[in-house]
Coordinates of C-alpha atoms in Angstrom, one line a residue:
Chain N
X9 CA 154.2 70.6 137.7
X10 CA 154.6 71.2 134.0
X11 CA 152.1 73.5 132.7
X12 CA 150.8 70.8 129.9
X13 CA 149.8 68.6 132.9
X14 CA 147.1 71.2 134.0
X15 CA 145.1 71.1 131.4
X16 CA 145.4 67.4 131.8
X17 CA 144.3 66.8 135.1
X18 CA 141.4 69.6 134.9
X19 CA 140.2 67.1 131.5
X20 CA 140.4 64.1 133.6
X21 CA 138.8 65.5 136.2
X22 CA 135.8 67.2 134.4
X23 CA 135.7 64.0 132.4
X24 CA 135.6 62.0 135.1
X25 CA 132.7 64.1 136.6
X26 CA 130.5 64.2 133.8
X27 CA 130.8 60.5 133.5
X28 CA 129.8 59.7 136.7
X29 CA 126.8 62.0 136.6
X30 CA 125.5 60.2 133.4
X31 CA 126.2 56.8 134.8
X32 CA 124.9 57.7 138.5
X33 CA 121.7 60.0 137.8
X34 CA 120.9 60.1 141.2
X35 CA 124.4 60.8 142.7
X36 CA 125.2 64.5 144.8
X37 CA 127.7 65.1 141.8
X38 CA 124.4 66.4 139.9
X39 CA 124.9 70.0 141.5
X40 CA 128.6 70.0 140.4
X41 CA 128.1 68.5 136.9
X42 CA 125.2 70.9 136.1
X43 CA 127.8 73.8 137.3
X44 CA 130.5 72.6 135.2
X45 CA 127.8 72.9 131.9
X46 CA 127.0 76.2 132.8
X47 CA 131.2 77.0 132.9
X48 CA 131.1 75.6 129.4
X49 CA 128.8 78.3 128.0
X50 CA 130.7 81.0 129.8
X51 CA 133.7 79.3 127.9
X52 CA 131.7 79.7 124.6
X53 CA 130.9 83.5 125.3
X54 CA 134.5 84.4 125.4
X55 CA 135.2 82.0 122.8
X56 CA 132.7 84.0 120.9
X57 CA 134.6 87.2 121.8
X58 CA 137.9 85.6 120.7
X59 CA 135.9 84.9 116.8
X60 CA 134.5 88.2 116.6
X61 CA 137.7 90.2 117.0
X62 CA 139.4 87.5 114.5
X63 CA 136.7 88.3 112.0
X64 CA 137.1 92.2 112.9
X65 CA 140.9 92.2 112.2
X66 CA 141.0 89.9 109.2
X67 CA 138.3 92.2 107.7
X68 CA 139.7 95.5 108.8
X69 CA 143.0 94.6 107.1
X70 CA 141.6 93.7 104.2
X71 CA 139.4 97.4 103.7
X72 CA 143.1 98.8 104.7
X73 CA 144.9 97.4 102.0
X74 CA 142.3 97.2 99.6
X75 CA 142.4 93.9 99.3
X76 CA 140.7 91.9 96.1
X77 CA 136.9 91.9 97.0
X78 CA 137.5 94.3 99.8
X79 CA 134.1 95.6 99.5
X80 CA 132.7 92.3 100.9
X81 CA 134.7 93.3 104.4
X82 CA 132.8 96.7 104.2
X83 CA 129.2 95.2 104.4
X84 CA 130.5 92.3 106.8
X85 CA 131.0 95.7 109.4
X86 CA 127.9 97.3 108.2
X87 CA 125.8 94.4 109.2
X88 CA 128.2 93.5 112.5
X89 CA 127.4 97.2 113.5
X90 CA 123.7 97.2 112.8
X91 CA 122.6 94.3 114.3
X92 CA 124.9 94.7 117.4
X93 CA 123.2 97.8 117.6
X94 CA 119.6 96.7 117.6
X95 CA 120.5 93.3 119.3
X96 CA 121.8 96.1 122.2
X97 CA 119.5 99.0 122.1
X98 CA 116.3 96.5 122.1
X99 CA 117.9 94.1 124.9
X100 CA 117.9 91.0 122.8
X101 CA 117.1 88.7 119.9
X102 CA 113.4 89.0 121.0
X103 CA 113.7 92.7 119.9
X104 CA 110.9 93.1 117.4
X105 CA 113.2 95.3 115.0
X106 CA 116.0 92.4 116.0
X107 CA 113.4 89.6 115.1
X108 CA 112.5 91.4 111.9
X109 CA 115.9 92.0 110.8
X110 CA 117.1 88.2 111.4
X111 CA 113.9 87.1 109.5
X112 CA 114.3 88.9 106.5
X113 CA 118.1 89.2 105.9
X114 CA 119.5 86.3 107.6
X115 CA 117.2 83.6 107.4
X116 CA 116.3 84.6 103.9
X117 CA 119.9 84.3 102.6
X118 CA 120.2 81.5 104.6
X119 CA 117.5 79.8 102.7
X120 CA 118.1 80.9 99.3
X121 CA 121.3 79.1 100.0
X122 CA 119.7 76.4 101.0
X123 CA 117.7 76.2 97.7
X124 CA 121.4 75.9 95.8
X125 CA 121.8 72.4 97.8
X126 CA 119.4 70.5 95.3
X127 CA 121.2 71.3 92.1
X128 CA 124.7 70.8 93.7
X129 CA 123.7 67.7 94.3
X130 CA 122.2 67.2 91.1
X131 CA 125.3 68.1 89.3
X132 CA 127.6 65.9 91.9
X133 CA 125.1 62.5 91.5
X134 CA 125.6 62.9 87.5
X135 CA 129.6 62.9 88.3
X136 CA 129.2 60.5 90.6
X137 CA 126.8 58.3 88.5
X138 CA 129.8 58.3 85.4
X139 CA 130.5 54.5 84.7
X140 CA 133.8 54.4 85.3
X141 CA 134.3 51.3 86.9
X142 CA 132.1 48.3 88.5
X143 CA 132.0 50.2 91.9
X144 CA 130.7 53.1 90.0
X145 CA 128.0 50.8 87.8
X146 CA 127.0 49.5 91.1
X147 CA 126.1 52.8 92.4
X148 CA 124.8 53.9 89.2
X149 CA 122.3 50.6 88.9
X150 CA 121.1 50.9 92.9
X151 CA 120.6 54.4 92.4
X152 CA 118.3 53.9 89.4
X153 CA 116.4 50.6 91.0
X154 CA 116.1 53.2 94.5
X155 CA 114.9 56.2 91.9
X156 CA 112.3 54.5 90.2
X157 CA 111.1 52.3 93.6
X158 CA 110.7 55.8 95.1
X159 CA 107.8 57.4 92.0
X160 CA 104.6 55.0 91.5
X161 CA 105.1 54.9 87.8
X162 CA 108.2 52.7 88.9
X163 CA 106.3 49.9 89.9
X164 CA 104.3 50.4 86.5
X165 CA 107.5 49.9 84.4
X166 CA 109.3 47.2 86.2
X167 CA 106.8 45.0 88.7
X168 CA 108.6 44.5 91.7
X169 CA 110.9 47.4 91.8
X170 CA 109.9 48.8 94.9
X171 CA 110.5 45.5 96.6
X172 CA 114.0 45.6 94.9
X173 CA 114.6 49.1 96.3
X174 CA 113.3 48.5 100.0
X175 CA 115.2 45.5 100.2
X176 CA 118.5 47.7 98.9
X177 CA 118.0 50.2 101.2
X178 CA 117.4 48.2 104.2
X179 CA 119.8 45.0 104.1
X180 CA 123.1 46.1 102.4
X181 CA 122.5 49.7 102.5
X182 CA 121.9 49.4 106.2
X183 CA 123.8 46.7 107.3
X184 CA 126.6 48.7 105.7
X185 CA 125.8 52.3 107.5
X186 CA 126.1 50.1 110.9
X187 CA 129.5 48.4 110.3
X188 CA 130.9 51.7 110.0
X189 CA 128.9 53.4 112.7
X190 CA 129.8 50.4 114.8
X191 CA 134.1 51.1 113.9
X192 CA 133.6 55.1 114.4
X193 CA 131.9 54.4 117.8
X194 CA 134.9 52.4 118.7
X195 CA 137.4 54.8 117.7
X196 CA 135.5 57.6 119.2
X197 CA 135.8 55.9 122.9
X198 CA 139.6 55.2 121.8
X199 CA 140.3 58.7 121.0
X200 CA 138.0 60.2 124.3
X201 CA 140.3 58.0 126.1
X202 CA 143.2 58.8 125.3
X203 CA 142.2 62.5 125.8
X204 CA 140.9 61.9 129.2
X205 CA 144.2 60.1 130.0
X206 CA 146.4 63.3 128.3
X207 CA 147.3 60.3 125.8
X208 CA 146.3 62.6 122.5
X209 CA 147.2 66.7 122.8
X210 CA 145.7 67.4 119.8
X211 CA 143.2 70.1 121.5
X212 CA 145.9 71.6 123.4
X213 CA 148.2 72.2 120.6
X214 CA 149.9 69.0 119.4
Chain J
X136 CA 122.0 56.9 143.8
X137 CA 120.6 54.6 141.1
X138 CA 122.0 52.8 138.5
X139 CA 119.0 51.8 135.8
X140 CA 120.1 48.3 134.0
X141 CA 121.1 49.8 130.3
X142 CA 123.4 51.7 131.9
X143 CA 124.8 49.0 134.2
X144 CA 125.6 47.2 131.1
X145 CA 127.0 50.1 129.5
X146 CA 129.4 50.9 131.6
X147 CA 130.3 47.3 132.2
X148 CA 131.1 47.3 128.4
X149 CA 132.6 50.7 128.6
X150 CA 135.0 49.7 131.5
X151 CA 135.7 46.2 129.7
X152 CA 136.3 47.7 126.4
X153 CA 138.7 50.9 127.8
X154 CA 140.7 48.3 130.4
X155 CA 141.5 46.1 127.2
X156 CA 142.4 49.4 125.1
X157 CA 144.2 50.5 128.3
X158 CA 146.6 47.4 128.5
X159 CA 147.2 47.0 124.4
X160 CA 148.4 50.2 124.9
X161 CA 150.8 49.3 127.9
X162 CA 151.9 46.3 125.8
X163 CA 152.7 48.2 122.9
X164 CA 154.6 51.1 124.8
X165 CA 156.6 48.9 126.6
X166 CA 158.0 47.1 123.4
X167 CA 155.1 44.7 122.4
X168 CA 154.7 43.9 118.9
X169 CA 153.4 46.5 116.7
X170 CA 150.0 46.6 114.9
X171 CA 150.1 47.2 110.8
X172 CA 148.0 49.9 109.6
X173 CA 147.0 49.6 106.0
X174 CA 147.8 52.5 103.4
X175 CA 145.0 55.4 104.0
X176 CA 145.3 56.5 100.4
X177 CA 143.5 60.2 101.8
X178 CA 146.5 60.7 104.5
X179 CA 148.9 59.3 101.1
X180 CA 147.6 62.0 99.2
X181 CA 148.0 64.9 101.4
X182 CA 152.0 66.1 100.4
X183 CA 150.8 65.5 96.8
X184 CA 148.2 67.5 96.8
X185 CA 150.1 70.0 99.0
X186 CA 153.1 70.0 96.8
X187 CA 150.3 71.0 93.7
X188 CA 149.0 73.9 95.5
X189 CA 152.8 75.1 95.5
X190 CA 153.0 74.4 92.3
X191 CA 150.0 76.1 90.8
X192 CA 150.8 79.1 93.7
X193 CA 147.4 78.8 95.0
X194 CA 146.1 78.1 98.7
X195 CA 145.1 75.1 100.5
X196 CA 141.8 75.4 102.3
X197 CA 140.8 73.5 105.1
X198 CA 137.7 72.9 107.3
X199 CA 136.9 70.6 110.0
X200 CA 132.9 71.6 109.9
X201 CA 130.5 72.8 112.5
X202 CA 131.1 69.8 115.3
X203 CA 131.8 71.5 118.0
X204 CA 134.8 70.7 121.2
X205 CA 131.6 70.5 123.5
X206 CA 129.2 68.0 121.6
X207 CA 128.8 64.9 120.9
X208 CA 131.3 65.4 117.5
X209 CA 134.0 66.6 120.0
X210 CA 136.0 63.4 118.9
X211 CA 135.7 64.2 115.1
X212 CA 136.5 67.7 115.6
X213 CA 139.5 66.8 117.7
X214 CA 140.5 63.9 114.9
X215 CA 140.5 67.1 112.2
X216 CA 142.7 68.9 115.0
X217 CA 145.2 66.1 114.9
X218 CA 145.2 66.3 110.9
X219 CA 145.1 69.5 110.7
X220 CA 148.6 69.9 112.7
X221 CA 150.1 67.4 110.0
X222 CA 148.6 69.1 107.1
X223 CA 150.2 72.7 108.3
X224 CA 153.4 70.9 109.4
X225 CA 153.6 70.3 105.4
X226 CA 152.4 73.2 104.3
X227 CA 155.2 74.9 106.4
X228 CA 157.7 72.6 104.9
X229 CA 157.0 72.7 101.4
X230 CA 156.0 76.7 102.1
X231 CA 152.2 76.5 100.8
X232 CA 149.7 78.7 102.2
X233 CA 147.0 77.1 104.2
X234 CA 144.1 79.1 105.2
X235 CA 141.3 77.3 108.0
X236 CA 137.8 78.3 108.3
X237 CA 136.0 78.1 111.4
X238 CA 132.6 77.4 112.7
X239 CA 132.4 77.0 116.0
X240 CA 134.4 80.1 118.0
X241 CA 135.4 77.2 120.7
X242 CA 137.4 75.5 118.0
X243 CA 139.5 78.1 116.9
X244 CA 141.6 78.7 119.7
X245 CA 142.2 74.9 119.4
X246 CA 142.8 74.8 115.7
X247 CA 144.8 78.2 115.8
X248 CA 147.2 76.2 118.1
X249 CA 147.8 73.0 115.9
X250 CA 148.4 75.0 113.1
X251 CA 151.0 77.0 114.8
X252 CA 152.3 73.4 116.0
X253 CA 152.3 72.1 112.7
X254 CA 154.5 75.7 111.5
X255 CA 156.9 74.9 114.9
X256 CA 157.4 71.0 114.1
X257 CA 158.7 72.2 110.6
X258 CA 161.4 74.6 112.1
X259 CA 159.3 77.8 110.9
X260 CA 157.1 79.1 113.3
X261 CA 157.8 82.7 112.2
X262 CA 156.0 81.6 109.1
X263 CA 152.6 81.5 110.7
X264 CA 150.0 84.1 110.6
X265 CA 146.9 84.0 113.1
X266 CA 145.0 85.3 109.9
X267 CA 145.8 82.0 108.6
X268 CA 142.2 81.2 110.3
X269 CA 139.7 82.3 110.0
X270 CA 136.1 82.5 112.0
X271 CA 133.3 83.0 109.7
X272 CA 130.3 82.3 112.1
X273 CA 128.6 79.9 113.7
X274 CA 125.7 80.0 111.8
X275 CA 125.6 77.3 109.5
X276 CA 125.1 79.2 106.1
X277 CA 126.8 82.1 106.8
X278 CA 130.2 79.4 107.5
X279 CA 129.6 78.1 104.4
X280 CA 129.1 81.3 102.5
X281 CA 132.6 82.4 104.1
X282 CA 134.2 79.1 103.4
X283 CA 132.3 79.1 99.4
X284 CA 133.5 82.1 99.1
X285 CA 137.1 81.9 100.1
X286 CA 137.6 78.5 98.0
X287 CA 135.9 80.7 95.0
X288 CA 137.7 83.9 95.1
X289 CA 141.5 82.1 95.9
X290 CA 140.9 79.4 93.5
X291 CA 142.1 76.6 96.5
X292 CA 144.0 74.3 94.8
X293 CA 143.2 71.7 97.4
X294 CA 139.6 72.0 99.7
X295 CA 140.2 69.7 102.5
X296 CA 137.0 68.8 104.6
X297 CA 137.5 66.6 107.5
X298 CA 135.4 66.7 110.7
X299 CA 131.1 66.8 111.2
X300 CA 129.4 68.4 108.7
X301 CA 125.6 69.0 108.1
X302 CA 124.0 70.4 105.0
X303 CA 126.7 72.6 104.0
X304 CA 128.3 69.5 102.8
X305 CA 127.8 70.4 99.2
X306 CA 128.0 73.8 98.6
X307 CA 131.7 73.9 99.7
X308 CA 132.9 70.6 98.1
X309 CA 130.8 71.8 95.1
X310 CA 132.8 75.2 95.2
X311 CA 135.6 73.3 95.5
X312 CA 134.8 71.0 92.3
X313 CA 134.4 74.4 90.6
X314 CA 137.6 76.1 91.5
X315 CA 140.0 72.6 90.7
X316 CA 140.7 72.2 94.0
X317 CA 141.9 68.4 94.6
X318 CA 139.4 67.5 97.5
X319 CA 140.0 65.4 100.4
X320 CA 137.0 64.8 103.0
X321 CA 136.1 62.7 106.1
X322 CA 133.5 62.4 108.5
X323 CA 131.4 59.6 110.8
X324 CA 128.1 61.3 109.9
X325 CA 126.2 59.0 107.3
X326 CA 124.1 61.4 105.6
X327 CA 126.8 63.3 104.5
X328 CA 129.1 60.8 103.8
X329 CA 127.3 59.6 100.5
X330 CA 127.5 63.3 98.8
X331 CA 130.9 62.9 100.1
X332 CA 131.8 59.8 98.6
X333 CA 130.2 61.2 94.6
X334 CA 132.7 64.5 95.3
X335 CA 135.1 63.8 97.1
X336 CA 138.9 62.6 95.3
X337 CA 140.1 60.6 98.3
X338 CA 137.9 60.0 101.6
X339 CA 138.1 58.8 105.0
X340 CA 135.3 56.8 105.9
X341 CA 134.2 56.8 109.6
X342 CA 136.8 55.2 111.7
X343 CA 139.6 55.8 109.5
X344 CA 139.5 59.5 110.6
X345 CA 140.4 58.2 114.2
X346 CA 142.9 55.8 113.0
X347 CA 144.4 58.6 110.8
X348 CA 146.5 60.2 113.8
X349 CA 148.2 56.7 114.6
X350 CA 148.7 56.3 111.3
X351 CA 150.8 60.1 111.0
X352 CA 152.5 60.0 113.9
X353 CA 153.7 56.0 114.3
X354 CA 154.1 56.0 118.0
X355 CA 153.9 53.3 120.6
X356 CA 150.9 55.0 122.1
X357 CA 148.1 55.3 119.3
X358 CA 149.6 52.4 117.6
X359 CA 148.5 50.3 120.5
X360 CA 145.4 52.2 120.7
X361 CA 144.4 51.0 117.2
X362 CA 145.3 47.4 118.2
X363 CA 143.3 47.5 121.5
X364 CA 139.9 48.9 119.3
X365 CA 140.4 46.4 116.2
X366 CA 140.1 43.7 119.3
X367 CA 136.8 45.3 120.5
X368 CA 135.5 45.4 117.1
X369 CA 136.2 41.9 116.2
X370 CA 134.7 41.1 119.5
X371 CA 131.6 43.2 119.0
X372 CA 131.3 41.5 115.4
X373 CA 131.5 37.8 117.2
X374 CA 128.8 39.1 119.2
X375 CA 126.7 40.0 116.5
X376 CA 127.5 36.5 114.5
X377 CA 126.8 34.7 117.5
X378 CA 123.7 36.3 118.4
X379 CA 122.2 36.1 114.1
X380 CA 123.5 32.2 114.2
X381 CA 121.3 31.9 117.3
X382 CA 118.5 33.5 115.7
X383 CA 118.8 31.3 112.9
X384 CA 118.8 28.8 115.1
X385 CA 115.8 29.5 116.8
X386 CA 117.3 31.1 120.3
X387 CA 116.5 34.9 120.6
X388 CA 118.0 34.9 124.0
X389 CA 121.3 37.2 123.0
X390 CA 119.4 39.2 120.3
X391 CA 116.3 40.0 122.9
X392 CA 119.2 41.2 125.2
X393 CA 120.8 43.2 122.3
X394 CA 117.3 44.4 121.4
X395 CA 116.2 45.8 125.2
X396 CA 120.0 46.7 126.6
X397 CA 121.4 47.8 123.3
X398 CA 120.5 51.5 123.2

């Protein structure tokens, strides 16, 4: 056997498995399909391990050769070592220190970077809204109708806007969203298909 | 063991559906006629773009998001895989530098491997680095941070973003917009397809992702796959015609069963 047929058969087989269970609820294949969802988080620990020691020699390299921005590499290992530490020493993410940490380092940058969405997409709308074309007038002209039918003083200005942009949204706008929802879902099956049957090797390398 | 009606019908449609897919396939692999793809101008652009980044001797930057292998965006993250290979089988040939940052620490084994596929299919796998790809975390900000800041510092001259994204949507492609990078993106999820579409220079829209591997690589096998899923979709659209012009008509009988079986 040709060791690209393994991971093959072990696909199918899984595949098969999990199918089964979703289909069959009550089947005796629960037991073994619950155990094969616990493998996979035992796969995403050492997967974990794998990305952790890529990050640790792409970063170490970089302090040894003082790369351009090296520095940044330097407080990537100063917060990997601290909150390894406390994440160890107090047994967990529970950890008050831990929970403390994560709350105001983490989750704070986190959300200030958050707060940077809303003008990127400020600044991307007024490229996108450039009339260009008749696609882009079209965008631009539903976007303003939507806009206005969204703030009461729209109604005020033009009666019947909100109307215009509830109907937008809901008939083309949706009917739209669901043709291509409808082709993705097609070609997803297609392409989980052709996995199961060892058809596409993408995931094992081409 | 029970099998409640929705999924009776589901799998009646899933079995129907993958059989038909199934024999297209066959057909096509044993010398049936061949299905035309039309141009996907984002695949079109790629050894332009590519060829720019050599020319401007800057990287090319690519990211296929935070879908994970193990969820339900396995087959968008696997789609990216497949493109990925192509993009670093031309990066290899025309002797770019492509760097990939990673999300999800499942997917970079898998991604790690493509690439050096990609690097072997050009006749160069000597040319590729593991630090080619980087993890960055797999929390959400912190992957964008990583990938924002890579894109910044390098000046990518091309920020490729194909896979499942969430919010982090536009702070790379914005990064990218600020650095010059030429941008090409893709996914299936809707809420992040429209910032896509105001940023992006060439997209793939939903299903074109999937159709994208079939449309690289040519053979019998996807090819035929294609065929078989253009056939389901017609017949899911016939379904849906059938089912308003009976509507309209005044029978609900095939909309009440898309209504209660349908989810």
């Amino acid at each position: 056997m040709q060791s690209k047929q393994v991971p093959v058969i072990v696909v199918f087989c899984i595949a098969t498995l999990m199918l089964l269970d979703y289909f069959f609820p009550g089947s005796p294949l629960k037991p073994a399909a619950a155990e094969v969802l616990r493998w996979s988080l035992i796969l995403s620990a050492v997967a974990m391990t794998l990305g952790a020691v890529n990050l640790v020699r792409i970063n170490a390299k970089k302090i040894l050769r003082r790369q351009h921005d090296w520095y940044n590499s330097v407080l990537m290992f100063v917060g990997l070592a601290l909150f390894t530490a406390v994440g160890v020493y107090g047994g967990g993410p529970n950890y008050p220190l831990y929970a403390r940490m994560f709350q105001t380092i983490l989750a704070s940058f986190s959300q200030a970077f958050w707060g940077v969405v809303l003008f990127f997409i400020v600044s991307a709308a007024y490229r996108g809204f450039v009339v260009r074309n008749w696609q882009a007038t079209i965008i631009l002209v539903s976007a303003i109708v939507i806009m206005l039918g969204q703030v009461p003083v729209g109604d005020v200005l033009i009666p019947g806007v909100g109307k215009v942009a509830v109907w937008l949204r809901d008939v083309p706008n949706l009917a739209g969203q669901r043709g291509i929802i409808i082709g993705a879902a097609v070609g997803a099956i297609t392409q989980q298909l052709r996995v199961m049957l060892g058809l596409e090797r993408a995931q094992f390398g081409g | 063991m029970s099998l409640s009606m929705p999924r009776s019908l589901t799998l009646f449609m899933l079995v129907v559906g993958c059989g038909w897919i199934l024999w297209q396939i066959q057909r096509t692999k044993s010398g049936g006629p061949l299905p035309k793809i039309r141009k996907i101008a984002a695949i079109e652009a790629i050894p332009e773009v590519i060829g720019r980044a050599v020319e401007m001797g800057r990287p090319v930057h690519f990211t296929s998001g935070v879908g994970k292998i193990d969820d339900e965006f396995a087959p968008q993250t696997i789609a990216a895989t497949e493109i990925l290979s192509h993009i670093s089988k031309l990066c290899a040939d025309y002797d770019a530098e492509i760097v990939t940052t990673v999300a999800p620490a499942l997917v970079l084994p898998i991604q790690e491997d493509a690439m050096r596929a990609g690097y072997t299919m050009a006749g160069k796998p000597e040319n590729f680095s593991p630090d080619q790809i980087r993890f960055a975390s797999e929390t959400q900000m912190a992957y964008a941070s990583a990938a924002v800041g890579f894109i910044t510092r390098e000046k990518a001259a091309a920020n490729i973003m194909i896979g499942a994204f969430y919010g982090e949507t536009m702070l790379i492609a914005e990064a990218g917009v600020h650095a010059g990078a030429v941008q090409i993106m893709g996914t299936v999820r809707m809420y992040q397809l429209m910032f896509m579409a105001v940023v992006a220079d060439y997209l793939l829209i939903g299903e074109e992702m999937f159709a994208a591997g079939a449309y690289i690589a040519q053979d019998r096998v996807r090819l035929g796959a294609v065929k078989g899923q253009d056939h389901i979709k017609v017949a899911l659209i016939a379904i849906l015609v059938v089912a308003f012009l009976g509507a309209v008509a005044g029978n609900t009988l095939i909309l009440d069963l898309l209504k209660k079986y349908g989810n």
